[in-house]
């Protein structure tokens, strides 16, 4: 049962990711990316990580993609012009991407075959993936990272404002 | 007075400084005054030194005076100090005296020359160096004087440096000299290594004690020192620079290449007589080279046409005589001949200079003749000098040359002495050939010059006359008294008398007085015969020499071209050296080293031009490079 | 249960697609979107592994990745906007002054 859900969500994710690339107009790409994010959120749900799934939808599909759509509409980006530049870029990109894919898959297969931890632990932490457990860990073991992340967000805000200002 | 020996050296040096540095502000009169005056004071001081020396008894006539320590370094000490003994007193007298006369002569000869004050500065410097050489009491100071006279010789030979031949001759003199100096330097080093000191007195006293008679060390030392003498005194095989040195002004030839510098080698061997007496191999070498050089140079002089070249080869030949004397152990005779030779050879050169000057620079005897009527004083002084050179009684050369030949005969036998006598014959022949060609017969002088011929000014004539007087009477200090000794021999005896029992003196075979007188008569008749033969060849039948040259063309060519030695040296030594240097320059330095450096640079340039193409400026390319790098890293871990 | 390997393969594919998109597209904004895609693939890997190892730490890390991604997109798009103001183009190939 779970497998079927997984397959459906996986196919949707891959297809929408491919469609992100092979579109002429950026706005369509953005929309397909939203779809991709949502399917990934679904996969999170499948993995008992509710909190992260919701976070994914709120932050990625909600904040980031809206931001990107704003920018696309603001700059009134047209499609790509057809001028051909870098000669071998396309060829080499395909080549090396396939190579990368090969290595990644190989690496994961290798890792899995090495480790004995296959299958699912029938024993699960209670409320695995829930907010309560999440918050407990976040504010005890990873408190420093949390604080630093807030500073990072502040810096990013300042940076965005600085860059976005209209220079006289 | 002996304490003031430094005066002899100081004044010529002062003359150099004043004339050399301040010549622009001085009048010609002042330059003359300074240069001649300083040498004059030197000469006067030399006289006073001699006088003071004579006040002392013969055993005490050795005085050392130290001016100041020069190098003090650990165990090594080099002092600037002088030795006054009969030998050095005689030498400074000869050097300063002849130098003074030649300075006066130069006032007339170099009149109007562009480098007038430079000339006198060099001349003063040379006198200073020569005096330093003969006065020093250790080998290091002598070496300084030795090198300095070589330098002055170079400067003065190439005095008219704008002439290519003159500057070439200067270089040749210095380089050939240097070869000899190399041996000399090695000899001095060997002395230091053996004796740990360079002071004459110390070395001469220790030598008989610490070195074996005829041993390798002492032979090596003396041979190396003699190598220096070969270079400086123009013996075989390093004589080739002296004929070319005639490119310099004639007074220079008179002073340096007749009277003083070339005699430095003779002086040095005489000074180190103790060492030579301990090494019979070296003595033989000295004698052999001396006698061979004497006859060799005399034979070349027979066929030369340049008046100064004849005199140059004559100098080489006479120096051979001096070394012949030293080589058989007759040191006093050798020095005696040095003294008389200084007078008459300087006179010969100065008189020849008078002729050349009057003829506007003409030196080829084939273009002279019949000058007897036009230049009588020059002619008569020339005759006196020639008689002295040929060894005719009662002129100076007779006594000195006869003494040498007698000593050789007594100590070495007939063969060597015979070569010496043949050389005496050749000597008188070529010098009177010179006189007859220059002063007698039909005038072959170019028409334009004939109007200007008259006698030289007094400033030139007086030195000639003074030297002529000396050439005439100087021999009398060497007249053998009945007992077999003579004034000069006795005077110099203490210097050569540092005998310790173990030194061997070549055996003196006692011959009777009658044999000695007979020998004297023979050695007088041979040169007279030479004069008559020359007279016949060049005055009575002028065509005779040419017929002889046509009958034996090969022999004539050989003599005329100086046995082709210069060409031989060029072939064997000079050209291979030049080609090696050329190879190392073109082949090695330019091609390999410059090529290496340049090619490395251009290689790097080409490489960088290739690799800079990676920086395209396109972000997507850079992203691609990142992916490639990432793949490489993964591959590495994957395939490990 | 869905085997872990399936999740990892999915991650690999999504990541490769993201890389391809970055290399092949000329539009700056779309490049940024592809970068987000790559980040998401990695997030998926983390979450899957945390599930199968029964550790919460993976999820914490994903939380932080999301934070950083948000910040990065903000600054990145600000740069794109500034660039657009200067050059009137969003084509990254036009920005090539740093070549040799």
Coordinates of N, CA and C in Angstrom, one line a residue, chain A residues 85-86 89 92-93 96 99-100 102-104 106-107 110, chain B residues 616 618 620-621 623-624 627-628 630-631 634-635 638-639:
Chain A
X85 N 25.2 30.1 -27.7 CA 26.6 30.5 -27.3 C 27.5 29.3 -27.1
X86 N 27.8 29.1 -25.8 CA 28.8 28.1 -25.5 C 28.6 26.8 -26.2
X89 N 28.7 23.3 -24.2 CA 28.0 23.3 -22.9 C 27.0 22.2 -22.8
X92 N 28.4 18.5 -22.9 CA 29.1 18.1 -21.7 C 28.2 18.1 -20.5
X93 N 27.2 18.9 -20.5 CA 26.3 18.9 -19.4 C 25.6 17.6 -19.3
X96 N 28.1 14.8 -18.2 CA 28.5 14.8 -16.9 C 27.4 14.6 -15.9
X99 N 26.9 11.0 -15.7 CA 28.0 10.4 -14.9 C 27.7 10.6 -13.4
X100 N 27.3 11.8 -13.1 CA 27.0 12.1 -11.7 C 25.9 11.2 -11.2
X102 N 25.1 8.3 -12.2 CA 25.6 7.0 -12.1 C 26.4 6.8 -10.8
X103 N 27.2 7.8 -10.5 CA 28.0 7.7 -9.3 C 27.1 7.8 -8.0
X104 N 26.1 8.6 -8.1 CA 25.3 8.8 -6.9 C 24.5 7.5 -6.6
X106 N 25.2 4.6 -7.7 CA 26.2 3.5 -7.3 C 26.6 3.7 -5.8
X107 N 26.8 4.9 -5.4 CA 27.3 5.1 -4.1 C 26.2 4.7 -3.1
X110 N 25.9 0.9 -3.0 CA 27.1 0.4 -2.3 C 26.9 0.6 -0.8
Chain B
X616 N 36.6 31.5 -19.0 CA 35.8 32.1 -20.0 C 35.0 33.3 -19.6
X618 N 32.0 32.8 -18.3 CA 30.6 32.3 -18.3 C 30.4 31.5 -17.0
X620 N 28.1 29.4 -16.4 CA 27.7 28.0 -16.7 C 28.9 27.1 -16.9
X621 N 29.9 27.7 -17.5 CA 31.2 26.9 -17.6 C 31.8 26.6 -16.3
X623 N 30.2 26.4 -13.5 CA 29.4 25.4 -12.9 C 29.8 24.0 -13.4
X624 N 30.0 24.0 -14.7 CA 30.4 22.7 -15.3 C 31.7 22.2 -14.7
X627 N 31.1 20.7 -11.3 CA 30.5 19.3 -11.4 C 31.6 18.3 -11.8
X628 N 32.4 18.7 -12.7 CA 33.5 17.7 -13.1 C 34.4 17.4 -11.9
X630 N 33.6 17.6 -8.8 CA 32.8 16.8 -7.9 C 32.9 15.3 -8.3
X631 N 32.7 15.1 -9.6 CA 32.7 13.7 -10.1 C 34.1 13.0 -9.9
X634 N 34.3 11.9 -6.3 CA 33.4 10.7 -6.1 C 34.1 9.5 -6.7
X635 N 34.6 9.7 -7.9 CA 35.2 8.5 -8.5 C 36.3 8.0 -7.7
X638 N 34.9 6.1 -4.9 CA 34.2 5.0 -5.4 C 35.1 3.8 -5.8
X639 N 36.2 4.2 -6.4 CA 37.0 3.1 -6.9 C 38.1 2.7 -6.0

